[in-house]
Amino acid sequence: MKLPDTMKAVVLTGHGALDRLEWREDVPVPRPGAGEVLIRVGAAAVNNTDVNTRTGWYSKSVRGDTGSAAAEGYDGASDADGAWSGALSFPRIQGADCCGRIVATGEGVDPTREGERVLVRPMYRPEGGDADALVTFGSERDGGFAEYTTIGAENAVRIDSPLSDVELATFPCAFSTAEGMIQRAGLGAERVLITGASGGVGSAAVQLAKRRGAHVTAMTSPAKRDALTALGADATLGRDDAFPESAFDVVLDLVGGPRWPGLLDALAIGGRYVTSGAIAGPIVELDLRTLYLKDLTLIGSTRQDPRVFADLVRYIEAGEIRPVVSQTHPLHELRAAQEAFLGKSHMGKIGIEISDGA
């Protein structure tokens, strides 16, 4: 197919407020390099990492929760180290989630891949790069908030599913994060507590933990209890409820914040705590006596083995997990979508339509 020279996209011009997200209709269409494919994006979705990267929350200078400056940013204080791996280059097209079709291939890629429907692996180690290096789609390289995007061919994973592009686009970032946590913990048919359970990663973790036979307790607000029960939660715990003592084998934590010590108290002897987020605040108090007297294991979870995403695609194709889409916006309404996301009244994910949204 003949490719256009320019495309529509939302471009992040720097760390800061929502006005740093600029709608443009003259962005050059990228061309795939060697080993890459070009994808016409059908849909994307909104994630915490999109907001946190925009504001610069990942900076060590920031000590508050993710909502502390989610609308306005940190006034330049975090520019030096505001992204996953340090300073971010601008302009940047964000969007960690992407579902679309391959429309062109670069040198060394089988041209018969054109036409494939794919999901983009949102986090990966660069080919031939440092073993500790990390690339996040929409952060270290341009992402899915555009009509076209490129990615290494191995990170465009074929998907065969009757689900819509928007539904499929809600899986990559949230579900791979949750599955990565679960695989790190080695979760089986055990008792697990999931914090922030109504969000994208939390609601994904509920489904993925139930898939493994776990007894799931979801921590949430009263208004979202029924929806989480319908997703598979066996029990719920209010955000301000007391933590039961030594009640869980595993805690999957996305919240952190001032109540964090209670999560360790809630773990049984030999329990495992896994974190991949800190929306209530990254600075917590640890009593080392709790850690060693209960023989606990504390696990951070960011980097993922490639099999995590491959497993996720397999679960989707088998119909073992389902999308949770609370609302959908066209791409040019990305600011409004992020504002809705920040309101935290939704359940699951907010989708972004791209092919027809302009």
CSV table of C-alpha atoms in Angstrom, one decimal:
chain,number,residue,atom,x,y,z
A,1,MET,CA,0.0,0.0,0.0
A,2,LYS,CA,1.1,3.6,-0.6
A,3,LEU,CA,1.9,5.2,2.7
A,4,PRO,CA,1.0,8.8,3.5
A,5,ASP,CA,3.8,11.3,4.3
A,6,THR,CA,2.2,12.7,7.4
A,7,MET,CA,-0.2,11.4,10.1
A,8,LYS,CA,-2.3,12.5,13.1
A,9,ALA,CA,-0.8,12.1,16.5
A,10,VAL,CA,-0.8,13.4,20.1
A,11,VAL,CA,2.7,14.6,20.9
A,12,LEU,CA,4.2,15.1,24.4
A,13,THR,CA,6.3,18.3,24.2
A,14,GLY,CA,7.8,18.0,27.7
A,15,HIS,CA,7.1,17.0,31.3
A,16,GLY,CA,4.3,18.9,32.8
A,17,ALA,CA,0.6,19.6,32.7
A,18,LEU,CA,-2.1,18.2,30.3
A,19,ASP,CA,-1.3,21.1,27.9
A,20,ARG,CA,2.0,19.4,27.1
A,21,LEU,CA,-0.1,16.9,25.1
A,22,GLU,CA,-0.5,18.5,21.6
A,23,TRP,CA,-2.7,17.3,18.8
A,24,ARG,CA,-0.9,17.5,15.5
A,25,GLU,CA,-1.9,16.5,12.0
A,26,ASP,CA,1.5,17.0,10.3
A,27,VAL,CA,3.7,14.4,12.1
A,28,PRO,CA,5.9,12.5,9.6
A,29,VAL,CA,4.9,8.9,9.2
A,30,PRO,CA,7.8,6.8,10.5
A,31,ARG,CA,9.5,4.3,8.2
A,32,PRO,CA,10.5,0.8,9.5
A,33,GLY,CA,14.3,0.3,9.9
A,34,ALA,CA,16.1,-3.0,9.5
A,35,GLY,CA,14.3,-5.6,11.6
A,36,GLU,CA,11.3,-3.4,12.2
A,37,VAL,CA,7.7,-3.3,11.1
A,38,LEU,CA,5.3,-0.4,10.5
A,39,ILE,CA,1.9,-0.7,12.1
A,40,ARG,CA,-1.2,1.2,11.3
A,41,VAL,CA,-2.6,1.7,14.8
A,42,GLY,CA,-6.2,0.7,15.4
A,43,ALA,CA,-6.4,1.5,19.1
A,44,ALA,CA,-4.5,2.3,22.2
A,45,ALA,CA,-5.4,2.8,25.8
A,46,VAL,CA,-4.6,5.0,28.8
A,47,ASN,CA,-2.2,3.8,31.6
A,48,ASN,CA,-0.8,5.1,34.8
A,49,THR,CA,2.7,5.1,33.1
A,50,ASP,CA,1.4,7.5,30.4
A,51,VAL,CA,0.4,10.0,33.1
A,52,ASN,CA,3.5,9.4,35.3
A,53,THR,CA,5.8,9.9,32.4
A,54,ARG,CA,4.0,13.1,31.3
A,55,THR,CA,4.4,14.6,34.8
A,56,GLY,CA,7.9,13.2,35.5
A,57,TRP,CA,6.7,11.3,38.6
A,58,TYR,CA,9.5,8.7,38.2
A,59,SER,CA,12.0,11.3,39.3
A,60,LYS,CA,13.7,10.6,42.6
A,61,SER,CA,12.9,14.2,43.5
A,62,VAL,CA,9.2,13.3,43.7
A,63,ARG,CA,8.0,11.8,47.0
A,64,GLY,CA,4.3,12.2,46.7
A,65,ASP,CA,1.5,9.9,45.3
A,66,THR,CA,0.9,9.8,41.6
A,67,GLY,CA,-2.1,12.1,41.9
A,68,SER,CA,-0.1,14.9,43.6
A,69,ALA,CA,0.6,16.7,40.4
A,70,ALA,CA,-1.1,14.5,37.8
A,71,ALA,CA,-2.8,17.4,36.1
A,72,GLU,CA,-0.1,20.1,36.3
A,73,GLY,CA,3.3,18.3,36.6
A,74,TYR,CA,6.2,19.3,38.8
A,75,ASP,CA,7.3,22.5,37.2
A,76,GLY,CA,10.6,21.3,35.8
A,77,ALA,CA,11.8,19.7,39.0
A,78,SER,CA,11.9,16.2,37.5
A,79,ASP,CA,13.1,16.9,34.0
A,80,ALA,CA,16.5,15.3,34.5
A,81,ASP,CA,15.2,11.9,35.5
A,82,GLY,CA,11.4,11.9,35.0
A,83,ALA,CA,11.1,8.7,32.9
A,84,TRP,CA,11.6,5.0,33.5
A,85,SER,CA,15.3,5.1,32.5
A,86,GLY,CA,16.2,8.7,33.3
A,87,ALA,CA,15.8,11.8,31.1
A,88,LEU,CA,13.3,11.6,28.3
A,89,SER,CA,13.8,13.1,24.9
A,90,PHE,CA,11.1,15.3,23.4
A,91,PRO,CA,8.9,15.5,21.5
A,92,ARG,CA,7.7,12.0,22.2
A,93,ILE,CA,4.6,10.1,21.1
A,94,GLN,CA,3.3,8.2,24.2
A,95,GLY,CA,1.0,5.2,24.4
A,96,ALA,CA,2.2,2.0,25.9
A,97,ASP,CA,-0.7,0.0,24.4
A,98,CYS,CA,-1.1,-0.7,20.7
A,99,CYS,CA,-3.3,-3.0,18.6
A,100,GLY,CA,-3.1,-2.7,14.8
A,101,ARG,CA,-2.0,-4.2,11.6
A,102,ILE,CA,1.4,-4.4,9.9
A,103,VAL,CA,1.4,-2.3,6.7
A,104,ALA,CA,5.2,-2.4,5.9
A,105,THR,CA,8.3,-4.3,6.8
A,106,GLY,CA,11.9,-3.2,7.1
A,107,GLU,CA,15.0,-5.0,5.8
A,108,GLY,CA,15.3,-8.5,7.0
A,109,VAL,CA,11.7,-8.9,8.0
A,110,ASP,CA,9.5,-11.4,6.1
A,111,PRO,CA,7.3,-9.3,3.8
A,112,THR,CA,4.4,-11.8,4.2
A,113,ARG,CA,3.9,-10.4,7.7
A,114,GLU,CA,2.1,-7.4,6.0
A,115,GLY,CA,-1.5,-7.6,7.0
A,116,GLU,CA,-1.0,-9.4,10.3
A,117,ARG,CA,-3.0,-8.1,13.2
A,118,VAL,CA,-0.6,-7.6,16.1
A,119,LEU,CA,-0.3,-6.5,19.7
A,120,VAL,CA,2.9,-4.6,20.6
A,121,ARG,CA,5.0,-5.9,23.5
A,122,PRO,CA,5.1,-2.8,25.6
A,123,MET,CA,8.4,-3.5,27.5
A,124,TYR,CA,11.5,-5.2,26.2
A,125,ARG,CA,15.3,-5.3,26.2
A,126,PRO,CA,16.7,-3.8,23.1
A,127,GLU,CA,18.2,-6.2,20.6
A,128,GLY,CA,22.0,-6.4,21.2
A,129,GLY,CA,21.8,-3.9,24.0
A,130,ASP,CA,22.9,-3.9,27.6
A,131,ALA,CA,21.3,-6.8,29.5
A,132,ASP,CA,20.0,-4.3,32.1
A,133,ALA,CA,18.6,-1.9,29.5
A,134,LEU,CA,14.9,-1.4,29.3
A,135,VAL,CA,12.8,0.1,26.5
A,136,THR,CA,9.1,1.0,27.2
A,137,PHE,CA,7.0,1.6,24.1
A,138,GLY,CA,5.7,5.2,24.4
A,139,SER,CA,8.6,6.2,26.7
A,140,GLU,CA,12.0,5.4,25.4
A,141,ARG,CA,10.6,5.2,21.8
A,142,ASP,CA,7.5,6.6,20.2
A,143,GLY,CA,4.3,4.7,21.0
A,144,GLY,CA,0.7,4.1,20.1
A,145,PHE,CA,-0.9,7.6,20.3
A,146,ALA,CA,-0.6,8.0,16.6
A,147,GLU,CA,-2.0,6.6,13.3
A,148,TYR,CA,1.3,4.8,12.6
A,149,THR,CA,4.2,3.4,14.7
A,150,THR,CA,7.2,1.2,14.3
A,151,ILE,CA,8.6,-1.5,16.5
A,152,GLY,CA,11.1,-4.4,16.2
A,153,ALA,CA,9.4,-7.2,14.4
A,154,GLU,CA,9.9,-9.6,17.3
A,155,ASN,CA,7.9,-7.2,19.5
A,156,ALA,CA,4.9,-7.1,17.2
A,157,VAL,CA,3.1,-10.3,18.2
A,158,ARG,CA,0.5,-11.8,16.0
A,159,ILE,CA,-3.0,-12.1,17.6
A,160,ASP,CA,-6.0,-14.1,16.3
A,161,SER,CA,-9.1,-12.9,18.2
A,162,PRO,CA,-12.7,-11.8,17.5
A,163,LEU,CA,-12.2,-8.9,20.0
A,164,SER,CA,-12.2,-5.4,18.7
A,165,ASP,CA,-9.0,-3.3,18.4
A,166,VAL,CA,-10.0,-1.2,21.4
A,167,GLU,CA,-10.7,-4.3,23.5
A,168,LEU,CA,-7.4,-5.9,22.5
A,169,ALA,CA,-5.5,-2.6,23.1
A,170,THR,CA,-6.5,-2.7,26.8
A,171,PHE,CA,-4.4,-5.9,27.4
A,172,PRO,CA,-0.7,-5.2,26.7
A,173,CYS,CA,0.6,-2.9,29.4
A,174,ALA,CA,-1.7,-3.7,32.3
A,175,PHE,CA,-2.0,-7.5,31.8
A,176,SER,CA,1.7,-8.0,31.1
A,177,THR,CA,2.5,-6.1,34.2
A,178,ALA,CA,0.1,-8.2,36.2
A,179,GLU,CA,1.3,-11.5,34.7
A,180,GLY,CA,4.9,-10.5,35.3
A,181,MET,CA,4.1,-9.9,39.0
A,182,ILE,CA,2.3,-13.3,39.2
A,183,GLN,CA,5.1,-15.2,37.5
A,184,ARG,CA,7.7,-13.5,39.7
A,185,ALA,CA,5.7,-14.6,42.7
A,186,GLY,CA,5.2,-18.1,41.4
A,187,LEU,CA,1.6,-17.8,42.4
A,188,GLY,CA,-0.5,-20.9,42.5
A,189,ALA,CA,-3.6,-22.1,44.3
A,190,GLU,CA,-2.9,-19.8,47.2
A,191,ARG,CA,-4.4,-16.8,49.1
A,192,VAL,CA,-3.5,-13.6,47.4
A,193,LEU,CA,-4.4,-9.9,48.2
A,194,ILE,CA,-4.5,-7.5,45.3
A,195,THR,CA,-4.3,-3.8,46.1
A,196,GLY,CA,-5.7,-1.2,43.6
A,197,ALA,CA,-7.8,-3.9,42.2
A,198,SER,CA,-10.2,-1.8,40.2
A,199,GLY,CA,-7.5,-0.3,38.0
A,200,GLY,CA,-6.1,-1.6,34.8
A,201,VAL,CA,-3.3,-3.7,36.4
A,202,GLY,CA,-5.3,-4.6,39.4
A,203,SER,CA,-8.4,-5.9,37.6
A,204,ALA,CA,-6.0,-7.8,35.2
A,205,ALA,CA,-4.3,-9.4,38.3
A,206,VAL,CA,-7.7,-10.5,39.6
A,207,GLN,CA,-8.4,-12.4,36.4
A,208,LEU,CA,-4.9,-13.8,36.0
A,209,ALA,CA,-4.7,-14.9,39.6
A,210,LYS,CA,-8.1,-16.7,39.4
A,211,ARG,CA,-6.8,-18.4,36.2
A,212,ARG,CA,-4.1,-20.0,38.4
A,213,GLY,CA,-6.5,-21.2,41.0
A,214,ALA,CA,-5.8,-18.6,43.6
A,215,HIS,CA,-8.2,-17.4,46.3
A,216,VAL,CA,-8.4,-13.7,45.5
A,217,THR,CA,-9.1,-10.9,47.9
A,218,ALA,CA,-9.5,-7.6,46.0
A,219,MET,CA,-8.8,-4.3,47.8
A,220,THR,CA,-11.2,-1.6,46.4
A,221,SER,CA,-13.9,0.9,47.1
A,222,PRO,CA,-17.5,-0.3,48.0
A,223,ALA,CA,-18.8,1.0,44.7
A,224,LYS,CA,-16.6,-1.4,42.7
A,225,ARG,CA,-17.0,-4.5,44.8
A,226,ASP,CA,-19.7,-6.2,42.7
A,227,ALA,CA,-17.8,-5.6,39.5
A,228,LEU,CA,-14.6,-7.2,40.9
A,229,THR,CA,-16.6,-10.1,42.2
A,230,ALA,CA,-18.0,-10.6,38.7
A,231,LEU,CA,-14.4,-10.6,37.5
A,232,GLY,CA,-13.5,-13.5,39.8
A,233,ALA,CA,-12.6,-12.0,43.2
A,234,ASP,CA,-13.6,-14.3,46.1
A,235,ALA,CA,-13.6,-11.6,48.7
A,236,THR,CA,-13.1,-7.8,48.9
A,237,LEU,CA,-11.4,-5.5,51.4
A,238,GLY,CA,-12.2,-1.8,51.7
A,239,ARG,CA,-9.4,0.7,51.2
A,240,ASP,CA,-9.6,1.8,54.8
A,241,ASP,CA,-10.4,-1.7,56.3
A,242,ALA,CA,-7.9,-3.2,58.8
A,243,PHE,CA,-5.6,-5.8,57.2
A,244,PRO,CA,-6.2,-9.3,58.6
A,245,GLU,CA,-3.1,-10.7,60.4
A,246,SER,CA,-1.1,-13.3,58.5
A,247,ALA,CA,-4.0,-14.0,56.1
A,248,PHE,CA,-2.3,-14.1,52.7
A,249,ASP,CA,0.5,-16.1,51.0
A,250,VAL,CA,1.1,-13.4,48.4
A,251,VAL,CA,0.4,-9.7,48.1
A,252,LEU,CA,0.3,-8.0,44.7
A,253,ASP,CA,0.7,-4.4,45.5
A,254,LEU,CA,0.2,-1.4,43.2
A,255,VAL,CA,-0.5,1.2,45.9
A,256,GLY,CA,2.3,1.6,48.4
A,257,GLY,CA,1.8,4.7,50.5
A,258,PRO,CA,1.3,5.1,54.3
A,259,ARG,CA,-0.6,1.8,54.8
A,260,TRP,CA,2.2,-0.2,53.4
A,261,PRO,CA,3.5,-1.7,56.7
A,262,GLY,CA,0.1,-3.4,57.2
A,263,LEU,CA,0.6,-5.3,53.9
A,264,LEU,CA,3.6,-7.1,55.4
A,265,ASP,CA,1.6,-7.8,58.6
A,266,ALA,CA,-1.1,-9.4,56.5
A,267,LEU,CA,1.4,-11.9,54.9
A,268,ALA,CA,1.7,-15.4,56.4
A,269,ILE,CA,5.1,-16.8,57.4
A,270,GLY,CA,7.2,-17.2,54.3
A,271,GLY,CA,4.9,-14.9,52.3
A,272,ARG,CA,5.9,-13.1,49.1
A,273,TYR,CA,5.2,-9.4,48.5
A,274,VAL,CA,5.4,-8.1,44.9
A,275,THR,CA,5.2,-4.5,43.8
A,276,SER,CA,4.9,-2.8,40.4
A,277,GLY,CA,3.5,0.5,41.4
A,278,ALA,CA,3.1,3.0,44.2
A,279,ILE,CA,0.1,5.2,43.3
A,280,ALA,CA,-0.4,6.2,47.0
A,281,GLY,CA,3.3,7.1,47.4
A,282,PRO,CA,6.7,5.6,46.8
A,283,ILE,CA,8.2,6.3,50.2
A,284,VAL,CA,7.2,3.7,52.9
A,285,GLU,CA,8.3,2.6,56.3
A,286,LEU,CA,9.8,-0.9,56.7
A,287,ASP,CA,10.2,-2.6,60.1
A,288,LEU,CA,13.0,-5.1,59.3
A,289,ARG,CA,11.9,-7.3,62.2
A,290,THR,CA,8.7,-8.0,60.3
A,291,LEU,CA,10.7,-8.9,57.3
A,292,TYR,CA,13.1,-11.3,58.9
A,293,LEU,CA,11.0,-12.8,61.7
A,294,LYS,CA,8.3,-13.8,59.2
A,295,ASP,CA,10.8,-15.0,56.6
A,296,LEU,CA,9.2,-12.7,53.9
A,297,THR,CA,10.4,-12.2,50.3
A,298,LEU,CA,10.1,-8.7,48.8
A,299,ILE,CA,10.0,-8.6,45.0
A,300,GLY,CA,10.1,-5.7,42.6
A,301,SER,CA,8.6,-6.4,39.2
A,302,THR,CA,9.3,-4.3,36.1
A,303,ARG,CA,11.5,-6.3,33.6
A,304,GLN,CA,9.7,-9.2,31.9
A,305,ASP,CA,10.9,-12.4,30.4
A,306,PRO,CA,9.7,-12.5,26.7
A,307,ARG,CA,7.5,-15.5,27.6
A,308,VAL,CA,5.2,-13.2,29.7
A,309,PHE,CA,3.8,-11.5,26.7
A,310,ALA,CA,3.7,-14.7,24.7
A,311,ASP,CA,1.7,-16.3,27.5
A,312,LEU,CA,-0.6,-13.4,27.6
A,313,VAL,CA,-1.4,-13.6,23.9
A,314,ARG,CA,-2.1,-17.3,24.4
A,315,TYR,CA,-4.6,-16.6,27.2
A,316,ILE,CA,-6.4,-14.0,25.0
A,317,GLU,CA,-6.7,-16.3,22.1
A,318,ALA,CA,-8.0,-19.1,24.3
A,319,GLY,CA,-10.6,-16.8,25.8
A,320,GLU,CA,-9.3,-17.3,29.3
A,321,ILE,CA,-9.2,-13.6,30.2
A,322,ARG,CA,-11.4,-10.8,29.0
A,323,PRO,CA,-11.0,-7.0,28.5
A,324,VAL,CA,-12.6,-4.5,30.9
A,325,VAL,CA,-13.3,-1.3,28.9
A,326,SER,CA,-15.0,1.4,30.9
A,327,GLN,CA,-15.1,4.1,28.2
A,328,THR,CA,-13.6,4.9,24.8
A,329,HIS,CA,-12.4,8.2,23.3
A,330,PRO,CA,-11.1,9.2,19.9
A,331,LEU,CA,-7.4,10.1,19.8
A,332,HIS,CA,-7.9,13.8,19.6
A,333,GLU,CA,-9.7,13.6,22.9
A,334,LEU,CA,-6.6,12.1,24.7
A,335,ARG,CA,-6.5,15.0,27.2
A,336,ALA,CA,-10.1,14.4,28.2
A,337,ALA,CA,-9.4,10.7,28.4
A,338,GLN,CA,-6.5,11.3,30.8
A,339,GLU,CA,-8.7,13.6,32.9
A,340,ALA,CA,-11.3,10.9,33.1
A,341,PHE,CA,-8.6,8.4,34.1
A,342,LEU,CA,-7.4,10.8,36.9
A,343,GLY,CA,-10.9,10.9,38.3
A,344,LYS,CA,-10.5,7.2,39.3
A,345,SER,CA,-14.3,6.6,39.0
A,346,HIS,CA,-13.8,4.0,36.2
A,347,MET,CA,-13.2,0.3,36.3
A,348,GLY,CA,-10.5,-1.3,34.2
A,349,LYS,CA,-9.2,0.6,31.2
A,350,ILE,CA,-10.0,3.6,29.1
A,351,GLY,CA,-9.6,2.9,25.4
A,352,ILE,CA,-8.4,5.2,22.6
A,353,GLU,CA,-9.8,4.7,19.1
A,354,ILE,CA,-7.2,5.8,16.5
A,355,SER,CA,-8.0,4.5,13.0
A,356,ASP,CA,-11.3,6.3,12.9
A,357,GLY,CA,-10.7,8.9,15.7
A,358,ALA,CA,-9.7,12.3,14.5
